[in-house]
PDB file of C-alpha atoms in Angstrom:
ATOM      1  CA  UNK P 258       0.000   0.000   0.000  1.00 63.00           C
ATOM      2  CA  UNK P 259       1.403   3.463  -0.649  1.00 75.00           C
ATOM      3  CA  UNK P 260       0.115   6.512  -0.245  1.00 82.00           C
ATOM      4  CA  UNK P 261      -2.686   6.972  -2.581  1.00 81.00           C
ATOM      5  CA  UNK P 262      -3.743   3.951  -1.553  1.00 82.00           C
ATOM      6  CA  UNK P 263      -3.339   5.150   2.019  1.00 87.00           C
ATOM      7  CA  UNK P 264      -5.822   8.583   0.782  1.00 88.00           C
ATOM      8  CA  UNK P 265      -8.485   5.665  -0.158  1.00 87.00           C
ATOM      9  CA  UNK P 266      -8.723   4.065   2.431  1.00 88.00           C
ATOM     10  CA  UNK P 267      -8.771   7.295   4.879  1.00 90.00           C
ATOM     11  CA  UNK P 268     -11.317   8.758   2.507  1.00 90.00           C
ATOM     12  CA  UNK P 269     -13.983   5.862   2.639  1.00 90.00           C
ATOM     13  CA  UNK P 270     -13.465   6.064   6.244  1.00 89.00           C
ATOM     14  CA  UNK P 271     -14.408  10.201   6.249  1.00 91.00           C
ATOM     15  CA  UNK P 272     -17.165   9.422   3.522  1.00 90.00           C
ATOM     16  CA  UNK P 273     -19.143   6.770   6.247  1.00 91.00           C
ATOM     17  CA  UNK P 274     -18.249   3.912   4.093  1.00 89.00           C
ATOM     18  CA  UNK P 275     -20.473   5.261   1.175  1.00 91.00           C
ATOM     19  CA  UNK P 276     -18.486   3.700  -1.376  1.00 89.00           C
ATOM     20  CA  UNK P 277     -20.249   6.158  -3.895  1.00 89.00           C
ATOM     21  CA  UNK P 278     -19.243   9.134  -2.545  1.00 89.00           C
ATOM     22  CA  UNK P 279     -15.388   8.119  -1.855  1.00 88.00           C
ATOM     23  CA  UNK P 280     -15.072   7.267  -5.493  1.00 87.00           C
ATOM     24  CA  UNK P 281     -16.676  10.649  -6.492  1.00 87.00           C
ATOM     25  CA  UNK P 282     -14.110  12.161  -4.035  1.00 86.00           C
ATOM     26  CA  UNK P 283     -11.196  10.623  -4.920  1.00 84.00           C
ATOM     27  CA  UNK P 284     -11.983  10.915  -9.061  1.00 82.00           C
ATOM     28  CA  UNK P 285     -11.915   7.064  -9.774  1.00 85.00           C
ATOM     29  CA  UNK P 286     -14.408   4.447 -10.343  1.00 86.00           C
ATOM     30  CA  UNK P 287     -16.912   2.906  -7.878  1.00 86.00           C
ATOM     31  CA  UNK P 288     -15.506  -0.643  -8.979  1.00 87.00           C
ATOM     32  CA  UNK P 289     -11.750  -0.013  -8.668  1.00 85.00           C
ATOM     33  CA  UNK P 290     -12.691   1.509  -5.174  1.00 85.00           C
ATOM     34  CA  UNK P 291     -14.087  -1.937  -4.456  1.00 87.00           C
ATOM     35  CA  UNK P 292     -11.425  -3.702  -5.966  1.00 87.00           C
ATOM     36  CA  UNK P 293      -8.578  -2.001  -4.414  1.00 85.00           C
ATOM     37  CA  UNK P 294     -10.488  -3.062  -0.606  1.00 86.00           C
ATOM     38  CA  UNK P 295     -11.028  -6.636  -1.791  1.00 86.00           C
ATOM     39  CA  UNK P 296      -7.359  -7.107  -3.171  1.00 85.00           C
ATOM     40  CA  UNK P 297      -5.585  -4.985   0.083  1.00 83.00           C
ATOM     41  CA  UNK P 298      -7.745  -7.049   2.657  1.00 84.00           C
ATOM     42  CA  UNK P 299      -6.600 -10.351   0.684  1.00 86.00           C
ATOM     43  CA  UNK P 300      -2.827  -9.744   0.052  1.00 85.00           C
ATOM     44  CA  UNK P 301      -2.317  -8.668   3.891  1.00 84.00           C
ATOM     45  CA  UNK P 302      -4.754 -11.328   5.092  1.00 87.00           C
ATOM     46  CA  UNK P 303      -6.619  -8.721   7.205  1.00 88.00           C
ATOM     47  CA  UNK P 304     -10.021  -7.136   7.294  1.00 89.00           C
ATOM     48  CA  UNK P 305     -10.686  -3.697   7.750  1.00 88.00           C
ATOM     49  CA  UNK P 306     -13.735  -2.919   7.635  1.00 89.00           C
ATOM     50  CA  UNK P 307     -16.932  -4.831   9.151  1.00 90.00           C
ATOM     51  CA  UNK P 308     -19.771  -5.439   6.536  1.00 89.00           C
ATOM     52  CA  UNK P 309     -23.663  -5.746   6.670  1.00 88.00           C
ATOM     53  CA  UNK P 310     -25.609  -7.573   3.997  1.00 83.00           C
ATOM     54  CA  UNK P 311     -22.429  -6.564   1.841  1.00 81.00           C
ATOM     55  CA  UNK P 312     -22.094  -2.629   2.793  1.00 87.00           C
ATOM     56  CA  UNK P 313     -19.173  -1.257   4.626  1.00 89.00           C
ATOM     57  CA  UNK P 314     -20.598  -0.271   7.819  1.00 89.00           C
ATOM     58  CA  UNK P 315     -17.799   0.473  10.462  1.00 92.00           C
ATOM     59  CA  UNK P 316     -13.861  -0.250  10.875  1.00 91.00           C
ATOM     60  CA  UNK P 317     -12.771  -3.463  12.595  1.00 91.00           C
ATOM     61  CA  UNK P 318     -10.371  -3.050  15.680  1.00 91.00           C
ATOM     62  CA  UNK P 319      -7.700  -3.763  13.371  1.00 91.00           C
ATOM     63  CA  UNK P 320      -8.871  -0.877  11.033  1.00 87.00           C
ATOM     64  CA  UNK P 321      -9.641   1.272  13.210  1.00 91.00           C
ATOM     65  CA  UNK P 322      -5.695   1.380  14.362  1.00 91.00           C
ATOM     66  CA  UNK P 323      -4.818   0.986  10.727  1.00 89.00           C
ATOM     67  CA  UNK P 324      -6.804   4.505  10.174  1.00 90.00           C
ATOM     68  CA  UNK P 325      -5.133   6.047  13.226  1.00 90.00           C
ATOM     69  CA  UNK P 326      -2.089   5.235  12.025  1.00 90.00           C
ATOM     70  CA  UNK P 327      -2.499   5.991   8.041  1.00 88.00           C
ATOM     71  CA  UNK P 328      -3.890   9.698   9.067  1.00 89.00           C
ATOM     72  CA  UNK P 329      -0.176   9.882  11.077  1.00 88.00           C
ATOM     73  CA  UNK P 330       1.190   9.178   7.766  1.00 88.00           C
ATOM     74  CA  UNK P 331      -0.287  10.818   5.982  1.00 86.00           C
ATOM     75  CA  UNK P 332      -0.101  13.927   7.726  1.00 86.00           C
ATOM     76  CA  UNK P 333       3.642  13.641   7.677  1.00 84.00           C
ATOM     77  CA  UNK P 334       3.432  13.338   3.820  1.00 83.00           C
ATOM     78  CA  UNK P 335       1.649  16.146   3.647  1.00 80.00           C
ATOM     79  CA  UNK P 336       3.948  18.263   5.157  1.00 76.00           C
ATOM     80  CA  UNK P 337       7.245  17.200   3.493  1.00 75.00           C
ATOM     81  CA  UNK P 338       5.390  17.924   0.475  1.00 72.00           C
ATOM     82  CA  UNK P 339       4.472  21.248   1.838  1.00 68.00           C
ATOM     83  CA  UNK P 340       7.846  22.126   2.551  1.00 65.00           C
ATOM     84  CA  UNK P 341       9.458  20.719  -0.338  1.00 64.00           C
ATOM     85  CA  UNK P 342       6.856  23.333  -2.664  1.00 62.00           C
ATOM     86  CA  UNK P 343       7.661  26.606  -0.391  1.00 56.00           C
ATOM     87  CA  UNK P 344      11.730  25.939  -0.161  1.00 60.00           C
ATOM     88  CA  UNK P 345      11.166  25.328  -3.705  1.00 56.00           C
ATOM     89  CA  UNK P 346       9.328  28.451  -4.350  1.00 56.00           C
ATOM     90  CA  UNK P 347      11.033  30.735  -1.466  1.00 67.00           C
ATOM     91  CA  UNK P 348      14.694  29.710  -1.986  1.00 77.00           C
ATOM     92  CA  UNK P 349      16.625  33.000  -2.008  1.00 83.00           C
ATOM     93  CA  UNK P 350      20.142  34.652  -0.411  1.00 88.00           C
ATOM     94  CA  UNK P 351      23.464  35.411  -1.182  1.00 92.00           C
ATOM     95  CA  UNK P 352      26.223  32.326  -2.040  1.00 94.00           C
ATOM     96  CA  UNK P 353      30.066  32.630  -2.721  1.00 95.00           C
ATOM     97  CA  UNK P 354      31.210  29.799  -5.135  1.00 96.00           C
ATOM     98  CA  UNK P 355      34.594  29.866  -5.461  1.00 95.00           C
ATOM     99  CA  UNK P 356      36.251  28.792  -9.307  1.00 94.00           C
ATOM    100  CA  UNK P 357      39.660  28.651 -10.319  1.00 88.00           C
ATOM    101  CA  UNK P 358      40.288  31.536 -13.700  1.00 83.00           C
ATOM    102  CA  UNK P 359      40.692  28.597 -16.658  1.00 81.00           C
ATOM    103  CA  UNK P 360      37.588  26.973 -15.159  1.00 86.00           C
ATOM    104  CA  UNK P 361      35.756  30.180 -14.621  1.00 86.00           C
ATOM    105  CA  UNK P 362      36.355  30.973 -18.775  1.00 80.00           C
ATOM    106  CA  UNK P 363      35.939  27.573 -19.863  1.00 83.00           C
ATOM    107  CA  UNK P 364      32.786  25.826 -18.595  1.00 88.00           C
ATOM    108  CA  UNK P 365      30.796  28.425 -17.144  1.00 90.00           C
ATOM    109  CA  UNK P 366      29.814  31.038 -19.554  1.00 87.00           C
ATOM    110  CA  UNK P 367      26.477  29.322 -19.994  1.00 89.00           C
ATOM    111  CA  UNK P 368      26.145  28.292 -16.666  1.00 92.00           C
ATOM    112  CA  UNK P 369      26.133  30.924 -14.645  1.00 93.00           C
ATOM    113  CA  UNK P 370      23.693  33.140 -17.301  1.00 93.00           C
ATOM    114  CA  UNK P 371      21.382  30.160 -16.970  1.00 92.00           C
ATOM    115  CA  UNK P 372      21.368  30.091 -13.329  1.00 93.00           C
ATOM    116  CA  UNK P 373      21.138  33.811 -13.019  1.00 92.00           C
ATOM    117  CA  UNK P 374      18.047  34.073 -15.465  1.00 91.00           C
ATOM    118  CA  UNK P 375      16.372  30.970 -13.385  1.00 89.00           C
ATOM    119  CA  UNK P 376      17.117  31.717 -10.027  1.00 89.00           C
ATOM    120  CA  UNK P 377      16.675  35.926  -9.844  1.00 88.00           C
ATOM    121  CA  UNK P 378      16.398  35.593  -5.915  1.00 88.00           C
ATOM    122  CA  UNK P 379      19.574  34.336  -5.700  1.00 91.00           C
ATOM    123  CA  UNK P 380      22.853  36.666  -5.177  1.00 92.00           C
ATOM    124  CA  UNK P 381      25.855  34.628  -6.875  1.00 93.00           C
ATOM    125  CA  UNK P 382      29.185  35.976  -6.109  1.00 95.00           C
ATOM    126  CA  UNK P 383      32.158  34.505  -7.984  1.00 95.00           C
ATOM    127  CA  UNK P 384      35.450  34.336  -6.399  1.00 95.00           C
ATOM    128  CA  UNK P 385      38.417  33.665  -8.397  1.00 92.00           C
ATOM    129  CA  UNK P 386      41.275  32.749  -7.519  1.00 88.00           C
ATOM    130  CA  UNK P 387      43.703  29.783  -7.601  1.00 83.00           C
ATOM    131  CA  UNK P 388      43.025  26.088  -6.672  1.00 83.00           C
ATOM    132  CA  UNK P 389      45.552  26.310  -3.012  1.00 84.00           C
ATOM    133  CA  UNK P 390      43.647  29.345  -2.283  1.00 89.00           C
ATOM    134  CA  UNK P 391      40.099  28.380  -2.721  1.00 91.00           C
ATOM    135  CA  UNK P 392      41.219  25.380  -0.813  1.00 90.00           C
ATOM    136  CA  UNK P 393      42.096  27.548   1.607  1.00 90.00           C
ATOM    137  CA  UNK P 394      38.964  29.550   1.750  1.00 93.00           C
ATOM    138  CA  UNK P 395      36.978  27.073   1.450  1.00 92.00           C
ATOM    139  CA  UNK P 396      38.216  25.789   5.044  1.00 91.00           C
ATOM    140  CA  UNK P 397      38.255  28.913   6.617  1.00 91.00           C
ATOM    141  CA  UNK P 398      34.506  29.118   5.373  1.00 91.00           C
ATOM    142  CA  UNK P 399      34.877  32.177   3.512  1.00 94.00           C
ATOM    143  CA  UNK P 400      33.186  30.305   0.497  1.00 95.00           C
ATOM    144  CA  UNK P 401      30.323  28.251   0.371  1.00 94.00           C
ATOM    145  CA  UNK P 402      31.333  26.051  -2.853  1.00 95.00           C
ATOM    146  CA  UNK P 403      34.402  25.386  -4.855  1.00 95.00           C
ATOM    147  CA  UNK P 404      35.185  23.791  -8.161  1.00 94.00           C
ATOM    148  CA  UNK P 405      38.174  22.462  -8.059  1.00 91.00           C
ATOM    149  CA  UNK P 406      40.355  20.083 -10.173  1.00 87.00           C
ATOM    150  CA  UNK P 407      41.364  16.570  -8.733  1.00 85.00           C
ATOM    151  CA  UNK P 408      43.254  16.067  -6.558  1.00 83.00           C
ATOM    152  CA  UNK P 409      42.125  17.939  -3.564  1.00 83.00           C
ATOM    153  CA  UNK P 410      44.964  17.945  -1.361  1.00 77.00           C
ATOM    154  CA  UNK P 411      43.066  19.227   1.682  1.00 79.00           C
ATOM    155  CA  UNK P 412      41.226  16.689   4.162  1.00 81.00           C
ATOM    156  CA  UNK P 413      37.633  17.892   5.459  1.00 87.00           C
ATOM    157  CA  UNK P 414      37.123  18.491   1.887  1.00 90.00           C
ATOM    158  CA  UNK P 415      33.969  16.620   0.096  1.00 89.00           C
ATOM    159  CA  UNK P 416      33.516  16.152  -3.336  1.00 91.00           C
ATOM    160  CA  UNK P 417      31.288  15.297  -6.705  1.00 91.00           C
ATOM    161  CA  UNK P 418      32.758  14.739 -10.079  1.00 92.00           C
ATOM    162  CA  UNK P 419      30.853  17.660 -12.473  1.00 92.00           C
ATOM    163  CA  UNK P 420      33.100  17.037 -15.508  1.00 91.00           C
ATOM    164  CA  UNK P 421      35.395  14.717 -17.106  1.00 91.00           C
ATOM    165  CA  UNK P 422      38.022  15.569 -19.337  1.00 92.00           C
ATOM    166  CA  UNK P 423      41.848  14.981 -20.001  1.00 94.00           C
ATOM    167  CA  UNK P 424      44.885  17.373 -20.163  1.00 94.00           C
ATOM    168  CA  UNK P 425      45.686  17.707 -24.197  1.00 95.00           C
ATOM    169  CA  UNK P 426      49.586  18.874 -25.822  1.00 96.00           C
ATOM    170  CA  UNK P 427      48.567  22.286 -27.451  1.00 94.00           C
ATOM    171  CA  UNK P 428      50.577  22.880 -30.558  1.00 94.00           C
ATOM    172  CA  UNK P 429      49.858  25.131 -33.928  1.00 92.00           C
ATOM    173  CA  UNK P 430      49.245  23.804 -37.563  1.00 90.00           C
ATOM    174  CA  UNK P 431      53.025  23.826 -38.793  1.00 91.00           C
ATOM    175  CA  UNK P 432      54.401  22.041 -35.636  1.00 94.00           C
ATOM    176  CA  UNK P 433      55.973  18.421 -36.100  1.00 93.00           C
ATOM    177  CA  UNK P 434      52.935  17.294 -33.812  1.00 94.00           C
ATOM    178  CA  UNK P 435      50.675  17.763 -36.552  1.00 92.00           C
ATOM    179  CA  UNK P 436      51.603  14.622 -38.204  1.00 91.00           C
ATOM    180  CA  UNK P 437      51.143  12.246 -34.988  1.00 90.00           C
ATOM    181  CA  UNK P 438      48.200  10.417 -35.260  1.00 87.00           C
ATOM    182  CA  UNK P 439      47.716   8.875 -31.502  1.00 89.00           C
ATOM    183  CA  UNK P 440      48.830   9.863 -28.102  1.00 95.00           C
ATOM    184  CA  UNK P 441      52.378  11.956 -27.846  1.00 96.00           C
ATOM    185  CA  UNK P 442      54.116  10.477 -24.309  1.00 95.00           C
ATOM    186  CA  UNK P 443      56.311  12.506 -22.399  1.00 95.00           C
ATOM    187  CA  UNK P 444      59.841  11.490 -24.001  1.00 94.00           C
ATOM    188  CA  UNK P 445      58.287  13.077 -27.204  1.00 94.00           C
ATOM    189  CA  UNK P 446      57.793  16.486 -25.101  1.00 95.00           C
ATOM    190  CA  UNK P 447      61.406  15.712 -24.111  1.00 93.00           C
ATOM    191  CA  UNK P 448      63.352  17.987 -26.395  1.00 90.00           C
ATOM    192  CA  UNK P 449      59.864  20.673 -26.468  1.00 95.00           C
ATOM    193  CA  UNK P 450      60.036  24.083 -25.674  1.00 96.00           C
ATOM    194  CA  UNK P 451      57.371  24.554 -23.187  1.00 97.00           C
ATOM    195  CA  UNK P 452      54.919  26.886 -21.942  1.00 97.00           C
ATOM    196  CA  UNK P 453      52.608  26.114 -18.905  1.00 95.00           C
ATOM    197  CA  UNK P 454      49.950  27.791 -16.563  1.00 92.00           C
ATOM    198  CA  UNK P 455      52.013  28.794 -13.635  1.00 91.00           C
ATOM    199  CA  UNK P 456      51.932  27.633 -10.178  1.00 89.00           C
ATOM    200  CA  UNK P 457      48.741  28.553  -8.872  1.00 83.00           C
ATOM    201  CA  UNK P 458      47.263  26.135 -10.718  1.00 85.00           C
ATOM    202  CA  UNK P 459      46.836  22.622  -9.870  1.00 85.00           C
ATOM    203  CA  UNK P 460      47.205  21.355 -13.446  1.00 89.00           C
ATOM    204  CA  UNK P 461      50.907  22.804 -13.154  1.00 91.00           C
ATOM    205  CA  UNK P 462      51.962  20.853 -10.729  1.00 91.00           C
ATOM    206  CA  UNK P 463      50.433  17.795 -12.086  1.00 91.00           C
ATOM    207  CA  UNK P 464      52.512  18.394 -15.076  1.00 94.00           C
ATOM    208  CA  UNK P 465      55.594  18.479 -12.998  1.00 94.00           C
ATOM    209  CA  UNK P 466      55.092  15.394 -10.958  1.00 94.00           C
ATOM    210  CA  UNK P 467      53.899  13.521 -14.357  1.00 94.00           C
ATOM    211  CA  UNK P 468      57.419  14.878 -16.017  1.00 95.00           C
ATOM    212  CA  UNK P 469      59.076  13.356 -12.561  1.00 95.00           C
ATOM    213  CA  UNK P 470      57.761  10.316 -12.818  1.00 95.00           C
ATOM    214  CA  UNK P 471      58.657   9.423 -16.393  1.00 94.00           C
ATOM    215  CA  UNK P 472      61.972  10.766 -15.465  1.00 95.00           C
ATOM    216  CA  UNK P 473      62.398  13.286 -17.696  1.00 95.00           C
ATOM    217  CA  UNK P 474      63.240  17.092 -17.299  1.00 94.00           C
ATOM    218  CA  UNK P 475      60.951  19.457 -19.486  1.00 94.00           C
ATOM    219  CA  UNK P 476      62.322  22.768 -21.020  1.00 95.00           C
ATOM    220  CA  UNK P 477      60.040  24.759 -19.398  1.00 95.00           C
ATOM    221  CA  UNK P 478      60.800  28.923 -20.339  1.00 92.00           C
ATOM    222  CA  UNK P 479      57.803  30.472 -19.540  1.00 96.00           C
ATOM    223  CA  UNK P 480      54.849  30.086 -16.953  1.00 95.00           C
ATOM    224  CA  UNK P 481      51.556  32.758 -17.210  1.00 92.00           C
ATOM    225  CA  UNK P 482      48.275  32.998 -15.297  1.00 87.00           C
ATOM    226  CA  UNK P 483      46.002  33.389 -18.702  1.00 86.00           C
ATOM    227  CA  UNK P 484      45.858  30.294 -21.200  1.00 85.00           C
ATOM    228  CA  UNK P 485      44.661  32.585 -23.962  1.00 86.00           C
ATOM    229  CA  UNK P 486      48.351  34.125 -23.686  1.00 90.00           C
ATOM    230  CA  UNK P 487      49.540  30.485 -23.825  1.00 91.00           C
ATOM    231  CA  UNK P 488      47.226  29.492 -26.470  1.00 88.00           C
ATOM    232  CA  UNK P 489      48.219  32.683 -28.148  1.00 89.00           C
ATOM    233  CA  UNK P 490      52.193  32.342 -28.096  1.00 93.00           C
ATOM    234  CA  UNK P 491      51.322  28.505 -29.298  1.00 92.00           C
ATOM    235  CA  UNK P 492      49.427  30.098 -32.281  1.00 89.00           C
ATOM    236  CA  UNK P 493      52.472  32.092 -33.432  1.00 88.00           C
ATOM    237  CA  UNK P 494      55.642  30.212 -32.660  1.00 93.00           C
ATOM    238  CA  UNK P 495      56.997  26.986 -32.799  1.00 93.00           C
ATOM    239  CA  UNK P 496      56.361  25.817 -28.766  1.00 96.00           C
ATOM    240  CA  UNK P 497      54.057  23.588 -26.888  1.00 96.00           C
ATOM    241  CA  UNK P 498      51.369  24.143 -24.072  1.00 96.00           C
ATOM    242  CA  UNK P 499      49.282  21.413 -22.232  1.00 96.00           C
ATOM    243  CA  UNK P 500      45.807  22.867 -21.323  1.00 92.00           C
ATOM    244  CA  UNK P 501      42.811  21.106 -20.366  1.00 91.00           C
ATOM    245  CA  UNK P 502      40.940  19.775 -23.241  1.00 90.00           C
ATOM    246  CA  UNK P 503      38.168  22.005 -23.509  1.00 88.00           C
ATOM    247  CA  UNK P 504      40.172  25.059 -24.320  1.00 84.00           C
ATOM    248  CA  UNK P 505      41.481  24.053 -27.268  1.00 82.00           C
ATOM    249  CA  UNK P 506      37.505  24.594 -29.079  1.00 80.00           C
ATOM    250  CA  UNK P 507      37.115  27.942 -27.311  1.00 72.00           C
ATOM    251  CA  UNK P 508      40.730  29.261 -28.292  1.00 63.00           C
ATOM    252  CA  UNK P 509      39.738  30.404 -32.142  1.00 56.00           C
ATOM    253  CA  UNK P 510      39.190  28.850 -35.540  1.00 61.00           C
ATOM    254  CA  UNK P 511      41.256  26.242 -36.518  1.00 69.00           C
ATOM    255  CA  UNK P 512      44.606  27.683 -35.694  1.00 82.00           C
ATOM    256  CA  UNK P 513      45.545  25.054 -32.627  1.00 87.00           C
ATOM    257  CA  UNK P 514      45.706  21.160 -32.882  1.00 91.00           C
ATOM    258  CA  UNK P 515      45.978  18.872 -29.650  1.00 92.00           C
ATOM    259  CA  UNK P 516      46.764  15.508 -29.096  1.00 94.00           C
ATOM    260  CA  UNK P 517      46.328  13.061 -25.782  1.00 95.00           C
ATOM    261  CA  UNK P 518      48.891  12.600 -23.841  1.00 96.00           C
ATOM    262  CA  UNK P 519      49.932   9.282 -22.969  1.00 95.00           C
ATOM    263  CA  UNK P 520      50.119   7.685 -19.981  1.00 94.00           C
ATOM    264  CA  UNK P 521      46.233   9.495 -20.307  1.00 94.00           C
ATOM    265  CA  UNK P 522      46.760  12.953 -17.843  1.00 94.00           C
ATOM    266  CA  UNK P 523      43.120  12.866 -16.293  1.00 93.00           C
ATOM    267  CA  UNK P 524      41.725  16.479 -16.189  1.00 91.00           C
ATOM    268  CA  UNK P 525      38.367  15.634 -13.776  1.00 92.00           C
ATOM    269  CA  UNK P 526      36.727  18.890 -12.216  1.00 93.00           C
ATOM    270  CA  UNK P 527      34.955  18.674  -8.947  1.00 93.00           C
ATOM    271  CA  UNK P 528      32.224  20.418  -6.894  1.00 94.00           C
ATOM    272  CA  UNK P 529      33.375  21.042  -2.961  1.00 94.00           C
ATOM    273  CA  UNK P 530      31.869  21.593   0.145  1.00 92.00           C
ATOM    274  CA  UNK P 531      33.754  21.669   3.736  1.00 89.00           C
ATOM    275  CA  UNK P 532      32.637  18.433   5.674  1.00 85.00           C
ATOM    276  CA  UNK P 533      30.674  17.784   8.643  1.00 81.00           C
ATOM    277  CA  UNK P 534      29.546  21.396   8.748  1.00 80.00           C
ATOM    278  CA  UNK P 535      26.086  22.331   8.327  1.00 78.00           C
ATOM    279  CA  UNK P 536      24.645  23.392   4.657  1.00 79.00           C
ATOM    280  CA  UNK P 537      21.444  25.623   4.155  1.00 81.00           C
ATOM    281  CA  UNK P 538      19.339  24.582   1.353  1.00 83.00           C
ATOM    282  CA  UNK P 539      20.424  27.212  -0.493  1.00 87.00           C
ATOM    283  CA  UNK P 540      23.999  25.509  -0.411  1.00 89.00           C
ATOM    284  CA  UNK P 541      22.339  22.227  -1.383  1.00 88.00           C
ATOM    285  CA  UNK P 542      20.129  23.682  -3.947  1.00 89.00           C
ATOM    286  CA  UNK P 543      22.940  25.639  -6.068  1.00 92.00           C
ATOM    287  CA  UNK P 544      25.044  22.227  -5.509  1.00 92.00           C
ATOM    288  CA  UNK P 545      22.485  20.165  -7.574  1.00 91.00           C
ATOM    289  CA  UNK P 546      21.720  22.882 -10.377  1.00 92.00           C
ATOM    290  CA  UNK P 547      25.621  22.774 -11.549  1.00 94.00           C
ATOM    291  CA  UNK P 548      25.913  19.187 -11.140  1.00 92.00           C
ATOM    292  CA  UNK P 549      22.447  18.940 -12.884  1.00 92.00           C
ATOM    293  CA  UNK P 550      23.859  21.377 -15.943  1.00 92.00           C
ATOM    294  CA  UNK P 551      26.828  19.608 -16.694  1.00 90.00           C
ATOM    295  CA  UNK P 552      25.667  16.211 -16.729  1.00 85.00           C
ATOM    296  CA  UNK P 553      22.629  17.276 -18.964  1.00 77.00           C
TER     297      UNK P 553
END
């Protein structure tokens, strides 16, 4: 039995048993009504109600605490719905969501219009900043939210994969990567001149530890805080970059290639709350629309 069910049986109780009337009350047929008791009372090997001559004429002991009982329920119902519809409709306040600059340009210039234009009660304030830093705010509470890119370094830290991707080699159209067809591993980058996001971001050092373990030393010559300067200089002279994936398409026309690298350099964003710390619903609510818009 679940709760409509639970609604007819209360209702034929409120009705006086007049079978009639419940159906007329609840919008469905006389002889489902009837069929619904018959089957219920059967299946649970119970009766309910006490019958005269074939009416419904009172509640048995055991129906009469089964009626207590189903008003309990559903008065409890009732209410979760109730406050489900006014949080729902009422939602409002001011959130800080915290998101690093190359995830701030890359994913989110339809997100955050969307969730603007659909949520009007709700103040969004972006802070942007750095991956160690938001980390860092994030504990202190100064933000409710971060995106950040796995690994999080930083215990008390929970988290929920948003987006998928892989770190790409960045290169222009007249660069001897242009004629590698698969993935380009890291003794090919070997003798590169490289350019990289510096280290405030945690894709940096991920590039550093990768080049560490395959034990090889990168010519790294410059380091900048804006991949459309790296994506630029990679347009114009003969050097390499490795940028998240989803750059490249956002970059301009046809003017950069990219290839995988391989062992496969996992690029995974991640939604972030501080643990065992209480969230308002407002927290909660902004949570599930990003995670929502990026899996739809």
């Amino acid at each position: 039995m679940d709760i409509k069910h639970l609604e007819y049986f209360t209702t034929i109780v409120e009705n006086n048993f007049n079978l009639s009337q419940s159906a007329k009350t609840l919008l469905i047929s006389q002889p489902g009504l009837t069929k619904f008791i018959k089957e219920f009372e059967n299946k649970e090997d119970v009766q309910l109600f006490v019958r005269s001559k074939g009416r419904l004429v009172d509640l048995t002991p055991i129906g009469k605490e089964f009626y207590e009982n189903a008003l309990l329920v559903l008065t409890q119902y009732n209410k979760l719905m109730e406050d489900l519809r006014i949080n729902k409709e009422t939602i409002k306040g001011t959130i800080r969501v915290g998101i690093p600059p190359v995830i701030l340009t890359v994913l989110f210039k339809k997100a955050i219009p969307q969730f603007i234009v659909q949520n009007p009660n709700i103040q969004l304030e972006i802070v942007e900043a750095g991956a160690y830093e938001l980390q860092k705010m994030l504990l202190l509470q100064e933000i409710d939210i971060a995106f950040l890119i796995d690994p999080i370094i930083t215990n008390n830290i929970q988290s929920k994969t948003v987006v998928e991707d892989q770190a790409v080699v960045v290169f222009n159209k007249n660069h001897r990567f242009t004629n590698y067809e698969g993935p380009i591993s890291y003794s090919n980058l070997a003798n590169e001149r490289i350019i990289l996001l510096n280290s405030t971001f945690m894709i940096h050092h991920q590039i550093k530890k990768n080049f560490q373990v395959a034990n090889i030393t990168p010519h790294i010559f410059f380091e900048s805080g804006a991949w459309d300067l790296l994506a630029s200089m990679c347009e114009s002279l003969d050097i390499i970059t490795i940028l998240p994936a989803p750059i490249v398409p956002h970059y301009s026309e046809n003017t950069l290639l990219s290839r995988p690298i391989t062992p496969y350099f996992s690029w995974t964003v991640k939604i972030c709350q501080l643990e065992n710390v209480y969230h308002s619903h407002l927290v909660e609510f902004v949570e599930e629309f990003f995670i929502d818009f990026f899996k739809n």
